Amino acid sequence: MKHELLMLRSLLVASLLVCGLILGNMLTYAGEPIQLAHVGAASVGSTAPACPLPPDGVVCPFAAS
């Protein structure tokens, strides 16, 4: 019984330590944020869609092939 209690207690302490380290890292991070896209750059191949959305918001159906 004492062995299980010691294991559970050490697991609790370890998880609290990891959570505290993660929280501390999030609060004190001073680096540059990661940018997944260029600011103001259009995506490659962004041409006008074949079926644009009309002003009333009704989407036109695609032609059956």
PDB file of N, CA and C in Angstrom:
ATOM      1  N   MET A   1       0.825  -1.198   0.000  1.00  0.00           N
ATOM      2  CA  MET A   1       0.000   0.000   0.000  1.00  0.00           C
ATOM      3  C   MET A   1       0.865   1.256   0.000  1.00  0.00           C
ATOM      4  N   LYS A   2       1.938   1.235   0.779  1.00  0.00           N
ATOM      5  CA  LYS A   2       2.801   2.411   0.839  1.00  0.00           C
ATOM      6  C   LYS A   2       3.501   2.644  -0.490  1.00  0.00           C
ATOM      7  N   HIS A   3       3.808   1.537  -1.189  1.00  0.00           N
ATOM      8  CA  HIS A   3       4.499   1.667  -2.462  1.00  0.00           C
ATOM      9  C   HIS A   3       3.602   2.368  -3.501  1.00  0.00           C
ATOM     10  N   GLU A   4       2.320   1.987  -3.563  1.00  0.00           N
ATOM     11  CA  GLU A   4       1.392   2.619  -4.495  1.00  0.00           C
ATOM     12  C   GLU A   4       1.179   4.086  -4.152  1.00  0.00           C
ATOM     13  N   LEU A   5       1.084   4.391  -2.874  1.00  0.00           N
ATOM     14  CA  LEU A   5       0.902   5.775  -2.451  1.00  0.00           C
ATOM     15  C   LEU A   5       2.114   6.630  -2.812  1.00  0.00           C
ATOM     16  N   LEU A   6       3.288   6.071  -2.653  1.00  0.00           N
ATOM     17  CA  LEU A   6       4.508   6.782  -3.018  1.00  0.00           C
ATOM     18  C   LEU A   6       4.570   7.023  -4.522  1.00  0.00           C
ATOM     19  N   MET A   7       4.164   6.030  -5.320  1.00  0.00           N
ATOM     20  CA  MET A   7       4.157   6.178  -6.781  1.00  0.00           C
ATOM     21  C   MET A   7       3.155   7.242  -7.216  1.00  0.00           C
ATOM     22  N   LEU A   8       1.957   7.218  -6.631  1.00  0.00           N
ATOM     23  CA  LEU A   8       0.949   8.210  -6.999  1.00  0.00           C
ATOM     24  C   LEU A   8       1.379   9.621  -6.594  1.00  0.00           C
ATOM     25  N   ARG A   9       1.977   9.733  -5.437  1.00  0.00           N
ATOM     26  CA  ARG A   9       2.423  11.035  -4.968  1.00  0.00           C
ATOM     27  C   ARG A   9       3.548  11.586  -5.843  1.00  0.00           C
ATOM     28  N   SER A  10       4.485  10.706  -6.235  1.00  0.00           N
ATOM     29  CA  SER A  10       5.577  11.161  -7.095  1.00  0.00           C
ATOM     30  C   SER A  10       5.062  11.509  -8.492  1.00  0.00           C
ATOM     31  N   LEU A  11       4.047  10.783  -8.976  1.00  0.00           N
ATOM     32  CA  LEU A  11       3.440  11.111 -10.264  1.00  0.00           C
ATOM     33  C   LEU A  11       2.746  12.466 -10.199  1.00  0.00           C
ATOM     34  N   LEU A  12       2.071  12.749  -9.116  1.00  0.00           N
ATOM     35  CA  LEU A  12       1.418  14.048  -8.939  1.00  0.00           C
ATOM     36  C   LEU A  12       2.446  15.174  -8.911  1.00  0.00           C
ATOM     37  N   VAL A  13       3.518  14.980  -8.182  1.00  0.00           N
ATOM     38  CA  VAL A  13       4.558  16.002  -8.095  1.00  0.00           C
ATOM     39  C   VAL A  13       5.209  16.222  -9.459  1.00  0.00           C
ATOM     40  N   ALA A  14       5.475  15.135 -10.187  1.00  0.00           N
ATOM     41  CA  ALA A  14       6.091  15.257 -11.507  1.00  0.00           C
ATOM     42  C   ALA A  14       5.170  15.975 -12.487  1.00  0.00           C
ATOM     43  N   SER A  15       3.880  15.668 -12.460  1.00  0.00           N
ATOM     44  CA  SER A  15       2.946  16.326 -13.380  1.00  0.00           C
ATOM     45  C   SER A  15       2.771  17.798 -13.024  1.00  0.00           C
ATOM     46  N   LEU A  16       2.737  18.121 -11.740  1.00  0.00           N
ATOM     47  CA  LEU A  16       2.660  19.527 -11.348  1.00  0.00           C
ATOM     48  C   LEU A  16       3.915  20.292 -11.753  1.00  0.00           C
ATOM     49  N   LEU A  17       5.066  19.648 -11.657  1.00  0.00           N
ATOM     50  CA  LEU A  17       6.315  20.270 -12.077  1.00  0.00           C
ATOM     51  C   LEU A  17       6.316  20.538 -13.578  1.00  0.00           C
ATOM     52  N   VAL A  18       5.883  19.569 -14.371  1.00  0.00           N
ATOM     53  CA  VAL A  18       5.837  19.750 -15.823  1.00  0.00           C
ATOM     54  C   VAL A  18       4.842  20.846 -16.201  1.00  0.00           C
ATOM     55  N   CYS A  19       3.674  20.839 -15.586  1.00  0.00           N
ATOM     56  CA  CYS A  19       2.683  21.879 -15.878  1.00  0.00           C
ATOM     57  C   CYS A  19       3.197  23.255 -15.473  1.00  0.00           C
ATOM     58  N   GLY A  20       3.869  23.343 -14.362  1.00  0.00           N
ATOM     59  CA  GLY A  20       4.440  24.615 -13.929  1.00  0.00           C
ATOM     60  C   GLY A  20       5.516  25.114 -14.875  1.00  0.00           C
ATOM     61  N   LEU A  21       6.354  24.205 -15.370  1.00  0.00           N
ATOM     62  CA  LEU A  21       7.381  24.604 -16.327  1.00  0.00           C
ATOM     63  C   LEU A  21       6.771  25.078 -17.645  1.00  0.00           C
ATOM     64  N   ILE A  22       5.751  24.402 -18.113  1.00  0.00           N
ATOM     65  CA  ILE A  22       5.087  24.810 -19.353  1.00  0.00           C
ATOM     66  C   ILE A  22       4.420  26.165 -19.177  1.00  0.00           C
ATOM     67  N   LEU A  23       3.724  26.369 -18.069  1.00  0.00           N
ATOM     68  CA  LEU A  23       3.064  27.645 -17.813  1.00  0.00           C
ATOM     69  C   LEU A  23       4.080  28.767 -17.672  1.00  0.00           C
ATOM     70  N   GLY A  24       5.172  28.506 -16.981  1.00  0.00           N
ATOM     71  CA  GLY A  24       6.218  29.515 -16.844  1.00  0.00           C
ATOM     72  C   GLY A  24       6.842  29.869 -18.174  1.00  0.00           C
ATOM     73  N   ASN A  25       7.024  28.887 -19.040  1.00  0.00           N
ATOM     74  CA  ASN A  25       7.575  29.153 -20.364  1.00  0.00           C
ATOM     75  C   ASN A  25       6.615  29.982 -21.206  1.00  0.00           C
ATOM     76  N   MET A  26       5.325  29.700 -21.109  1.00  0.00           N
ATOM     77  CA  MET A  26       4.350  30.472 -21.879  1.00  0.00           C
ATOM     78  C   MET A  26       4.284  31.916 -21.398  1.00  0.00           C
ATOM     79  N   LEU A  27       4.410  32.137 -20.106  1.00  0.00           N
ATOM     80  CA  LEU A  27       4.290  33.492 -19.571  1.00  0.00           C
ATOM     81  C   LEU A  27       5.549  34.326 -19.765  1.00  0.00           C
ATOM     82  N   THR A  28       6.701  33.691 -19.881  1.00  0.00           N
ATOM     83  CA  THR A  28       7.953  34.438 -19.966  1.00  0.00           C
ATOM     84  C   THR A  28       8.610  34.336 -21.327  1.00  0.00           C
ATOM     85  N   TYR A  29       7.924  33.847 -22.352  1.00  0.00           N
ATOM     86  CA  TYR A  29       8.514  33.687 -23.683  1.00  0.00           C
ATOM     87  C   TYR A  29       8.770  35.059 -24.286  1.00  0.00           C
ATOM     88  N   ALA A  30      10.013  35.304 -24.709  1.00  0.00           N
ATOM     89  CA  ALA A  30      10.381  36.608 -25.248  1.00  0.00           C
ATOM     90  C   ALA A  30      10.824  36.525 -26.706  1.00  0.00           C
ATOM     91  N   GLY A  31      10.744  35.380 -27.331  1.00  0.00           N
ATOM     92  CA  GLY A  31      11.191  35.217 -28.710  1.00  0.00           C
ATOM     93  C   GLY A  31      10.161  35.724 -29.702  1.00  0.00           C
ATOM     94  N   GLU A  32      10.547  35.647 -30.957  1.00  0.00           N
ATOM     95  CA  GLU A  32       9.640  36.056 -32.027  1.00  0.00           C
ATOM     96  C   GLU A  32       8.614  34.947 -32.268  1.00  0.00           C
ATOM     97  N   PRO A  33       7.358  35.305 -32.491  1.00  0.00           N
ATOM     98  CA  PRO A  33       6.353  34.278 -32.770  1.00  0.00           C
ATOM     99  C   PRO A  33       6.583  33.653 -34.149  1.00  0.00           C
ATOM    100  N   ILE A  34       6.171  32.433 -34.299  1.00  0.00           N
ATOM    101  CA  ILE A  34       6.315  31.724 -35.565  1.00  0.00           C
ATOM    102  C   ILE A  34       5.233  32.202 -36.516  1.00  0.00           C
ATOM    103  N   GLN A  35       5.640  32.575 -37.730  1.00  0.00           N
ATOM    104  CA  GLN A  35       4.673  32.988 -38.738  1.00  0.00           C
ATOM    105  C   GLN A  35       4.530  31.870 -39.747  1.00  0.00           C
ATOM    106  N   LEU A  36       3.326  31.391 -39.927  1.00  0.00           N
ATOM    107  CA  LEU A  36       3.083  30.303 -40.861  1.00  0.00           C
ATOM    108  C   LEU A  36       2.821  30.814 -42.270  1.00  0.00           C
ATOM    109  N   ALA A  37       2.551  32.092 -42.419  1.00  0.00           N
ATOM    110  CA  ALA A  37       2.336  32.680 -43.738  1.00  0.00           C
ATOM    111  C   ALA A  37       2.954  34.070 -43.745  1.00  0.00           C
ATOM    112  N   HIS A  38       3.299  34.534 -44.921  1.00  0.00           N
ATOM    113  CA  HIS A  38       3.853  35.877 -45.044  1.00  0.00           C
ATOM    114  C   HIS A  38       2.744  36.901 -44.835  1.00  0.00           C
ATOM    115  N   VAL A  39       3.087  37.986 -44.212  1.00  0.00           N
ATOM    116  CA  VAL A  39       2.097  39.022 -43.932  1.00  0.00           C
ATOM    117  C   VAL A  39       1.781  39.761 -45.217  1.00  0.00           C
ATOM    118  N   GLY A  40       0.526  39.819 -45.595  1.00  0.00           N
ATOM    119  CA  GLY A  40       0.090  40.574 -46.762  1.00  0.00           C
ATOM    120  C   GLY A  40       0.345  39.885 -48.083  1.00  0.00           C
ATOM    121  N   ALA A  41       0.878  38.696 -48.092  1.00  0.00           N
ATOM    122  CA  ALA A  41       1.154  38.003 -49.343  1.00  0.00           C
ATOM    123  C   ALA A  41      -0.042  37.141 -49.725  1.00  0.00           C
ATOM    124  N   ALA A  42      -0.357  37.171 -51.004  1.00  0.00           N
ATOM    125  CA  ALA A  42      -1.455  36.340 -51.493  1.00  0.00           C
ATOM    126  C   ALA A  42      -0.948  34.932 -51.718  1.00  0.00           C
ATOM    127  N   SER A  43      -1.827  33.980 -51.591  1.00  0.00           N
ATOM    128  CA  SER A  43      -1.416  32.598 -51.796  1.00  0.00           C
ATOM    129  C   SER A  43      -1.162  32.338 -53.276  1.00  0.00           C
ATOM    130  N   VAL A  44      -0.355  31.337 -53.551  1.00  0.00           N
ATOM    131  CA  VAL A  44      -0.018  31.007 -54.927  1.00  0.00           C
ATOM    132  C   VAL A  44      -1.237  30.413 -55.602  1.00  0.00           C
ATOM    133  N   GLY A  45      -1.522  30.900 -56.793  1.00  0.00           N
ATOM    134  CA  GLY A  45      -2.653  30.368 -57.542  1.00  0.00           C
ATOM    135  C   GLY A  45      -3.985  30.904 -57.069  1.00  0.00           C
ATOM    136  N   SER A  46      -3.999  32.094 -56.521  1.00  0.00           N
ATOM    137  CA  SER A  46      -5.266  32.652 -56.045  1.00  0.00           C
ATOM    138  C   SER A  46      -5.913  33.454 -57.170  1.00  0.00           C
ATOM    139  N   THR A  47      -6.464  32.761 -58.127  1.00  0.00           N
ATOM    140  CA  THR A  47      -7.176  33.411 -59.217  1.00  0.00           C
ATOM    141  C   THR A  47      -8.647  33.479 -58.856  1.00  0.00           C
ATOM    142  N   ALA A  48      -9.417  34.114 -59.708  1.00  0.00           N
ATOM    143  CA  ALA A  48     -10.847  34.227 -59.453  1.00  0.00           C
ATOM    144  C   ALA A  48     -11.482  32.844 -59.499  1.00  0.00           C
ATOM    145  N   PRO A  49     -12.361  32.534 -58.568  1.00  0.00           N
ATOM    146  CA  PRO A  49     -12.986  31.210 -58.575  1.00  0.00           C
ATOM    147  C   PRO A  49     -13.893  31.025 -59.784  1.00  0.00           C
ATOM    148  N   ALA A  50     -14.090  29.772 -60.176  1.00  0.00           N
ATOM    149  CA  ALA A  50     -14.928  29.471 -61.339  1.00  0.00           C
ATOM    150  C   ALA A  50     -16.390  29.782 -61.060  1.00  0.00           C
ATOM    151  N   CYS A  51     -16.773  29.755 -59.816  1.00  0.00           N
ATOM    152  CA  CYS A  51     -18.160  29.996 -59.446  1.00  0.00           C
ATOM    153  C   CYS A  51     -18.168  30.981 -58.273  1.00  0.00           C
ATOM    154  N   PRO A  52     -18.112  32.281 -58.540  1.00  0.00           N
ATOM    155  CA  PRO A  52     -18.026  33.246 -57.442  1.00  0.00           C
ATOM    156  C   PRO A  52     -19.317  33.298 -56.627  1.00  0.00           C
ATOM    157  N   LEU A  53     -19.188  33.727 -55.398  1.00  0.00           N
ATOM    158  CA  LEU A  53     -20.349  33.860 -54.519  1.00  0.00           C
ATOM    159  C   LEU A  53     -21.098  35.146 -54.863  1.00  0.00           C
ATOM    160  N   PRO A  54     -22.360  35.048 -55.261  1.00  0.00           N
ATOM    161  CA  PRO A  54     -23.120  36.252 -55.603  1.00  0.00           C
ATOM    162  C   PRO A  54     -23.449  37.077 -54.358  1.00  0.00           C
ATOM    163  N   PRO A  55     -23.879  38.323 -54.549  1.00  0.00           N
ATOM    164  CA  PRO A  55     -24.160  39.190 -53.410  1.00  0.00           C
ATOM    165  C   PRO A  55     -25.259  38.683 -52.476  1.00  0.00           C
ATOM    166  N   ASP A  56     -26.193  37.883 -52.994  1.00  0.00           N
ATOM    167  CA  ASP A  56     -27.270  37.398 -52.121  1.00  0.00           C
ATOM    168  C   ASP A  56     -26.835  36.222 -51.259  1.00  0.00           C
ATOM    169  N   GLY A  57     -25.638  35.672 -51.502  1.00  0.00           N
ATOM    170  CA  GLY A  57     -25.110  34.618 -50.657  1.00  0.00           C
ATOM    171  C   GLY A  57     -25.496  33.216 -51.057  1.00  0.00           C
ATOM    172  N   VAL A  58     -26.229  33.054 -52.177  1.00  0.00           N
ATOM    173  CA  VAL A  58     -26.623  31.728 -52.624  1.00  0.00           C
ATOM    174  C   VAL A  58     -25.502  31.175 -53.503  1.00  0.00           C
ATOM    175  N   VAL A  59     -25.036  29.991 -53.170  1.00  0.00           N
ATOM    176  CA  VAL A  59     -23.933  29.390 -53.898  1.00  0.00           C
ATOM    177  C   VAL A  59     -24.475  28.709 -55.146  1.00  0.00           C
ATOM    178  N   CYS A  60     -23.817  28.970 -56.289  1.00  0.00           N
ATOM    179  CA  CYS A  60     -24.276  28.345 -57.530  1.00  0.00           C
ATOM    180  C   CYS A  60     -23.818  26.892 -57.586  1.00  0.00           C
ATOM    181  N   PRO A  61     -24.600  26.001 -58.145  1.00  0.00           N
ATOM    182  CA  PRO A  61     -24.214  24.584 -58.221  1.00  0.00           C
ATOM    183  C   PRO A  61     -23.173  24.362 -59.308  1.00  0.00           C
ATOM    184  N   PHE A  62     -22.372  23.319 -59.127  1.00  0.00           N
ATOM    185  CA  PHE A  62     -21.390  22.970 -60.137  1.00  0.00           C
ATOM    186  C   PHE A  62     -22.074  22.179 -61.256  1.00  0.00           C
ATOM    187  N   ALA A  63     -21.562  22.325 -62.473  1.00  0.00           N
ATOM    188  CA  ALA A  63     -22.125  21.590 -63.595  1.00  0.00           C
ATOM    189  C   ALA A  63     -21.741  20.127 -63.480  1.00  0.00           C
ATOM    190  N   ALA A  64     -22.702  19.247 -63.717  1.00  0.00           N
ATOM    191  CA  ALA A  64     -22.436  17.823 -63.668  1.00  0.00           C
ATOM    192  C   ALA A  64     -21.605  17.419 -64.873  1.00  0.00           C
ATOM    193  N   SER A  65     -20.625  16.557 -64.649  1.00  0.00           N
ATOM    194  CA  SER A  65     -19.774  16.149 -65.770  1.00  0.00           C
ATOM    195  C   SER A  65     -20.119  14.771 -66.262  1.00  0.00           C
TER     196      SER A  65
END
